[in-house]
Tab-separated table of C-alpha atoms and ligand atoms in Angstrom:
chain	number	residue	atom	x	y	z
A	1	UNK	CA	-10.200	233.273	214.066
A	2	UNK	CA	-10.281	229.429	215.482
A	3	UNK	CA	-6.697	227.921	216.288
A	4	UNK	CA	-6.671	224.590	217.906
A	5	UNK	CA	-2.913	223.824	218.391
A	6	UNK	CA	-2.575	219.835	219.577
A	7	UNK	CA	-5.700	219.584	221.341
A	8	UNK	CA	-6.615	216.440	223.482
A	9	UNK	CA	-9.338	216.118	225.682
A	10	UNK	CA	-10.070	212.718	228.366
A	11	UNK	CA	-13.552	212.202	229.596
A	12	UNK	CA	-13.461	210.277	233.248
A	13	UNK	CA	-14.253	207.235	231.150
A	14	UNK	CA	-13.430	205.820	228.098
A	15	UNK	CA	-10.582	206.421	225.628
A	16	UNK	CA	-10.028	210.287	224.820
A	17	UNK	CA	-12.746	211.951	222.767
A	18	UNK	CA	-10.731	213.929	221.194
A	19	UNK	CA	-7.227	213.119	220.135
A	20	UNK	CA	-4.171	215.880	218.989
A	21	UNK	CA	-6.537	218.153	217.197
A	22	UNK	CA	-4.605	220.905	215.294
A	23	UNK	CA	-7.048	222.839	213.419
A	24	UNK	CA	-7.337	226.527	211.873
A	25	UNK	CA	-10.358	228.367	210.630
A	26	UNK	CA	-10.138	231.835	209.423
A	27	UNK	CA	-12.291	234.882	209.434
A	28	UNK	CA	-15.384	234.347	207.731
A	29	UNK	CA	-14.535	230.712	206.880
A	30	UNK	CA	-17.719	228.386	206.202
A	31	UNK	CA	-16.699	224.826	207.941
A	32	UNK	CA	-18.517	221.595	207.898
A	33	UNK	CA	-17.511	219.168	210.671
A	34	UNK	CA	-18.833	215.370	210.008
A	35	UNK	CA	-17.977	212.030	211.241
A	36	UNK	CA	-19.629	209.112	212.893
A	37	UNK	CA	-21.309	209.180	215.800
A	38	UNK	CA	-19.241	209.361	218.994
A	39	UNK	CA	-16.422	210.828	217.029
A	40	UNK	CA	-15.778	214.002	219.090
A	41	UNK	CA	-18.043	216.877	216.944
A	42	UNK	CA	-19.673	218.371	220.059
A	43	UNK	CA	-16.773	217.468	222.211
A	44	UNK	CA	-15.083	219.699	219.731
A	45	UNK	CA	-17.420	222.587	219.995
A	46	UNK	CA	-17.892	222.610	223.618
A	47	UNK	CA	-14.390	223.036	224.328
A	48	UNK	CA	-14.443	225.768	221.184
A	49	UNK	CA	-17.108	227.520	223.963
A	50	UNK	CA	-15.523	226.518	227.010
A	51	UNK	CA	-17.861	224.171	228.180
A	52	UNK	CA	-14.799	221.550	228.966
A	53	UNK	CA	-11.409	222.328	229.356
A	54	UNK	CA	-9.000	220.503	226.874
A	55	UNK	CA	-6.815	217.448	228.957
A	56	UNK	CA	-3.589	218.618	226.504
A	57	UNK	CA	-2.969	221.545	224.095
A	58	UNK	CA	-4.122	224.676	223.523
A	59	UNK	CA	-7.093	226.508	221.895
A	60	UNK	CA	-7.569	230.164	220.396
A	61	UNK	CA	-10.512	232.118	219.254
A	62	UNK	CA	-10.730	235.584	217.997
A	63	UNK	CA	-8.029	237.007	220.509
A	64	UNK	CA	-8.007	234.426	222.874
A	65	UNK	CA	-6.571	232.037	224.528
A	66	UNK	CA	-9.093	230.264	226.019
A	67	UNK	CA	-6.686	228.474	229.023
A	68	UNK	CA	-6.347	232.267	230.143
A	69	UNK	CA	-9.628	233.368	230.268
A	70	UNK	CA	-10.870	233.679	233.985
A	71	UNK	CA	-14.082	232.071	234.849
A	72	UNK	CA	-15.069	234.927	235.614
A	73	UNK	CA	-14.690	236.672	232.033
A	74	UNK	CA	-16.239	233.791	230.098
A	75	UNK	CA	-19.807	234.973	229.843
A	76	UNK	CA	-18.341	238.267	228.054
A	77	UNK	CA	-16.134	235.401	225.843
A	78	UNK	CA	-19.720	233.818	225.000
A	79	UNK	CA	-21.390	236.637	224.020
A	80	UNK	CA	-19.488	236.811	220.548
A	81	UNK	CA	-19.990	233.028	219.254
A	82	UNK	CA	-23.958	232.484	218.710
A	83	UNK	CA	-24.936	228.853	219.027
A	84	UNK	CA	-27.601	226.752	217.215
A	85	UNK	CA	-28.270	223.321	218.442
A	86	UNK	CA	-30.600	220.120	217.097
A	87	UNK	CA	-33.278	220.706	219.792
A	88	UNK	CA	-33.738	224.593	219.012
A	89	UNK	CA	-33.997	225.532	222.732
A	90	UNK	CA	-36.014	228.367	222.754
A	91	UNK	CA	-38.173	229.358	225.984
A	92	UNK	CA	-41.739	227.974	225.488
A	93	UNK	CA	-43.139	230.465	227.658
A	94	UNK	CA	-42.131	233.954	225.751
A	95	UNK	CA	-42.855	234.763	222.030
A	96	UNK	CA	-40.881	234.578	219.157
A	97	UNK	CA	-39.967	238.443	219.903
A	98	UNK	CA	-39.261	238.230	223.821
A	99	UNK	CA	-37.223	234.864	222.438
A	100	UNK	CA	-34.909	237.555	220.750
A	101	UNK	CA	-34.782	240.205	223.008
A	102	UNK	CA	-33.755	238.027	226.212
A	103	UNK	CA	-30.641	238.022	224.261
A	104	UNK	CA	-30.202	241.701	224.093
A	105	UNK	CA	-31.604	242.279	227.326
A	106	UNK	CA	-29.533	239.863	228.914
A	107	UNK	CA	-26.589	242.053	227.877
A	108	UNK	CA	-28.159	245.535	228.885
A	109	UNK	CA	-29.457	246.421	225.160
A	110	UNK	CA	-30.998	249.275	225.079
A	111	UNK	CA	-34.936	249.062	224.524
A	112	UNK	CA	-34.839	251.288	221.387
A	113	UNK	CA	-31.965	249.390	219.603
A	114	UNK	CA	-34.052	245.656	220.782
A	115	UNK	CA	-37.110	247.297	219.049
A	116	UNK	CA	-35.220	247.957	215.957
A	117	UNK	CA	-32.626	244.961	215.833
A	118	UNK	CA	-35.316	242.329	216.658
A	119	UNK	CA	-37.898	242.793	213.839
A	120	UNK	CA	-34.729	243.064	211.540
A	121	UNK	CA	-33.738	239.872	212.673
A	122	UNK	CA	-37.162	238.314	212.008
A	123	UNK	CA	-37.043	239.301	208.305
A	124	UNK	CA	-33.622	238.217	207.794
A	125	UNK	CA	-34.842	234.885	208.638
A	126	UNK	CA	-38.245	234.980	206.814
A	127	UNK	CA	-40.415	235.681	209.960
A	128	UNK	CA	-41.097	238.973	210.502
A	129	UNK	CA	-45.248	238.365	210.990
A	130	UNK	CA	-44.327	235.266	213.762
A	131	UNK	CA	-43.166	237.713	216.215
A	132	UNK	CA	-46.630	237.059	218.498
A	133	UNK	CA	-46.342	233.475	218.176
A	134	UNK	CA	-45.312	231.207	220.924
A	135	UNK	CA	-42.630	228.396	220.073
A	136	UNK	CA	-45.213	225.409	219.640
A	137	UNK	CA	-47.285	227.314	217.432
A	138	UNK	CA	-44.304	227.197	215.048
A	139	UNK	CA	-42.860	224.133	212.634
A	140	UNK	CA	-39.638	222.897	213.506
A	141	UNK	CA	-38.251	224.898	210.209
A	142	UNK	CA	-39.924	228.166	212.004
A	143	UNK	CA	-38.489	227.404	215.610
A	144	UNK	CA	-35.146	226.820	213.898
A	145	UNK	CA	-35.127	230.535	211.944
A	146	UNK	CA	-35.962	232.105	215.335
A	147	UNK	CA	-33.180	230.101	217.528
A	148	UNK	CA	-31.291	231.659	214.249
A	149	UNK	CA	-32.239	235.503	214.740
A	150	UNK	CA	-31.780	234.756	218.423
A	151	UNK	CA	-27.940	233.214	218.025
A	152	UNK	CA	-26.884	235.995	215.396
A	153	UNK	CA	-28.871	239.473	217.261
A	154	UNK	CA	-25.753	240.679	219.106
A	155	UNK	CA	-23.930	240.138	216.050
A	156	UNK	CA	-21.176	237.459	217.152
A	157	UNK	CA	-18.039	236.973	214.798
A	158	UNK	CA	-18.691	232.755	215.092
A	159	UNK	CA	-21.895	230.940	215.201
A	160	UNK	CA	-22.066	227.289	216.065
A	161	UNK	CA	-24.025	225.051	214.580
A	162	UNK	CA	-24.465	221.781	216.361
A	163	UNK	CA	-26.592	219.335	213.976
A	164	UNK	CA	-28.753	222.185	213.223
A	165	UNK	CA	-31.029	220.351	211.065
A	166	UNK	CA	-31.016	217.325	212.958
A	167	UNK	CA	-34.420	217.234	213.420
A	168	UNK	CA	-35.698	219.057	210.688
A	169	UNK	CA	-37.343	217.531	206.862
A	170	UNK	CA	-35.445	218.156	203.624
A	171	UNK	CA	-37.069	221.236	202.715
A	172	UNK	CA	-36.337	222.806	205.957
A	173	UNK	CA	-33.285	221.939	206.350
A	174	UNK	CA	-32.469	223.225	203.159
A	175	UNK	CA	-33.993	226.724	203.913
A	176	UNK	CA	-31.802	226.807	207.332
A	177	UNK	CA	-28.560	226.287	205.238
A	178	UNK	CA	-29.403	228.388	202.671
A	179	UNK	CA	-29.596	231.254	205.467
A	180	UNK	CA	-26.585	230.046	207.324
A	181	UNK	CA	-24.829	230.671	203.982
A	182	UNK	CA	-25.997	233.805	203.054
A	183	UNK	CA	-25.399	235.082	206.704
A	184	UNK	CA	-21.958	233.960	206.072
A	185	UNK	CA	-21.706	235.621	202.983
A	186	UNK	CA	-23.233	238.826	203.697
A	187	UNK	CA	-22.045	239.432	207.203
A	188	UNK	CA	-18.803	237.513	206.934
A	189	UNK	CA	-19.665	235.822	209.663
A	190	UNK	CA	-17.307	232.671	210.831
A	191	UNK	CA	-19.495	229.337	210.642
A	192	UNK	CA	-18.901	225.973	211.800
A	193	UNK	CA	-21.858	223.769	211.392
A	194	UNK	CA	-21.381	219.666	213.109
A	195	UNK	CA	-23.742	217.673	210.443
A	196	UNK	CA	-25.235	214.255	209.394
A	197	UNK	CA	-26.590	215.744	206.507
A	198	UNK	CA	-24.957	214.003	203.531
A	199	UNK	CA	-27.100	215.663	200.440
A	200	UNK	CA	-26.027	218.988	202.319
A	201	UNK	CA	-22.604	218.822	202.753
A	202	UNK	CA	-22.126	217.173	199.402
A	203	UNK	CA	-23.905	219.958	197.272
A	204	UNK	CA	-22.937	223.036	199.320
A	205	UNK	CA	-19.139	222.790	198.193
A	206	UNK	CA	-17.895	223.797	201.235
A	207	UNK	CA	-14.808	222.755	203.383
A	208	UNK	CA	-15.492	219.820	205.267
A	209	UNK	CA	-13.264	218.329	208.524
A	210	UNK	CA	-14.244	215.245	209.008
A	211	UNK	CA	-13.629	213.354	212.705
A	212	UNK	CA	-13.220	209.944	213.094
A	213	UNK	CA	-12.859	208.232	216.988
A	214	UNK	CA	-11.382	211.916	217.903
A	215	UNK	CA	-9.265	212.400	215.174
A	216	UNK	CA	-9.165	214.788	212.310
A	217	UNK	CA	-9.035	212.463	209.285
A	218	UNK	CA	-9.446	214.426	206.433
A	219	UNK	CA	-9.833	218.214	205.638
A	220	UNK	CA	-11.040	219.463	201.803
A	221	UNK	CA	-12.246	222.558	200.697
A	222	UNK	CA	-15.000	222.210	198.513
A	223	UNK	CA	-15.275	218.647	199.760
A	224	UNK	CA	-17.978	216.107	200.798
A	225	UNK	CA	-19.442	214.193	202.899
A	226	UNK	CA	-16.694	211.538	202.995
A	227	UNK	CA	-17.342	207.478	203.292
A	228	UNK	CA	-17.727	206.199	206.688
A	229	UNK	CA	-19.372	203.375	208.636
A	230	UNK	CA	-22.141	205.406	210.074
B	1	ATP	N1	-19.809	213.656	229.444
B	1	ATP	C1	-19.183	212.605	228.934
B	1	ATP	N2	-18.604	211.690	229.737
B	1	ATP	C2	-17.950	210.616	229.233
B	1	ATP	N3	-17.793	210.384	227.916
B	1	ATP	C3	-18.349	211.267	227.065
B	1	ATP	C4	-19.068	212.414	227.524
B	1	ATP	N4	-19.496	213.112	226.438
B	1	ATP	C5	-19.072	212.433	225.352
B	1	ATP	N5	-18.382	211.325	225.725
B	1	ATP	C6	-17.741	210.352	224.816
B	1	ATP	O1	-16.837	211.062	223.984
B	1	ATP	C7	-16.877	210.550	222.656
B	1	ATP	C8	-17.191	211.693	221.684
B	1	ATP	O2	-18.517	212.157	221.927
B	1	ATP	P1	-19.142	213.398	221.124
B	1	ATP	O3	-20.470	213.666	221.755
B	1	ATP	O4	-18.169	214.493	221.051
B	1	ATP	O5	-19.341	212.746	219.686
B	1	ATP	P2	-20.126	213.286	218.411
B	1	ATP	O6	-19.203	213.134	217.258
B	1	ATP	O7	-20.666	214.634	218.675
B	1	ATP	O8	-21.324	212.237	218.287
B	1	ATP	P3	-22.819	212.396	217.708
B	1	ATP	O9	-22.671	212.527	216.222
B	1	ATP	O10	-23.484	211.112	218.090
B	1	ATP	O11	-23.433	213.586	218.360
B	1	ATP	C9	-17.883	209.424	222.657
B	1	ATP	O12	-17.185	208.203	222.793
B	1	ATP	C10	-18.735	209.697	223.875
B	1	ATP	O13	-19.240	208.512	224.417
């Protein structure tokens, strides 16, 4: 599903963020990516979207390689990773439903299968009576589950998780990766979620990557939150 074959990539400054990253996720695959801070985790998943171009090697996802795809096609490319980031970034000005539906509408949706998919969505995540409410009515935990229905509504075969409960309590936090599991789980979807979260990683059992000044330094399934200087 993910295939990163010697992957490098330089920013103007500075040594390289990431450094001769070979890496391979499968199908439905649930992937914890940890390291220190400045260690290349959302260097990682930009390129993974195509948000930088790698300096060296080569990078695959689904069917693609992403060095081929024209700019042209990447929006269509997008469409089938769902992203969740620290910061939520939902639009303040619509409701939790219209939040949802931009996403379908944006790709030509028709209105029946919105009005059906996006109250689905909003009970998978626990929030099926929120649909009305703007995004600062909500709790961080709340905001979160909709940027979740939002990322996952056109049914993508990856989601992205960038420090998804970076700004969220414990108990939150917990909820969001209880869903992120289940989602995986139930829909088979492929998950890679970038974390601090040390109680998290080390009770969900999961594989963990973990990136140290660009570098891939250890891999474990059903591993933990390894010992770093953070
Ligand atoms: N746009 C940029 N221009 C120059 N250097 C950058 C840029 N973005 C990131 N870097 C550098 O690349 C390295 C990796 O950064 P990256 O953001 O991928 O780390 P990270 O592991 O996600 O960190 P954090 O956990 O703090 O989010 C860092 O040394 C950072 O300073």
């Amino acid at each position: 599903m993910i295939e990163l074959k010697n992957v490098s990539k330089s920013y103007s400054t500075g040594s390289p963020a990431v450094k001769n990253v070979s890496l391979h996720i499968d199908k439905g695959e649930f992937v914890f990516v940890v390291g220190n801070s400045g260690s290349g985790k959302s260097t990682l998943i930009k390129l993974l979207l195509k948000e930088l171009e790698p300096t060296e090697g080569s990078i695959i996802v689904g069917n693609k390689v992403l060095g081929d795809l024209k700019q042209r096609q990447i929006p269509r490319y997008r469409r089938n990773i769902g992203t969740v980031f620290q910061d939520f970034r939902l639009l303040k000005d619509r409701n939790v439903y219209e939040n949802i539906a931009f996403a379908q509408r944006v790709i030509e949706t028709p209105t029946r299968r919105i009005r059906k998919q996006v109250p689905a969505m909003l009970s998978l995540v626990g929030l099926a009576e929120k649909y009305k409410s703007f995004p600062k009515q909500l709790s961080g935990g709340e905001q979160q589950r909709v940027a979740l229905a939002r990322a996952l509504v056109n049914g993508p075969a990856i989601l992205l998780c960038d420090e998804p409960t970076g700004n969220l309590d414990p108990k939150n936090s917990w909820d969001i990766m209880q869903l992120l599991s289940e989602i995986n789980e139930r829909r088979g979807t492929t998950i890679l979620v970038v974390t601090h979260n040390r109680e998290i990683v080390d009770a969900m059992q999961k594989r963990v990557v973990t990136m140290n000044k660009g570098v891939i330094i250890s891999d474990e399934q059903k591993g933990g939150y390894n010992n770093y200087e953070a």
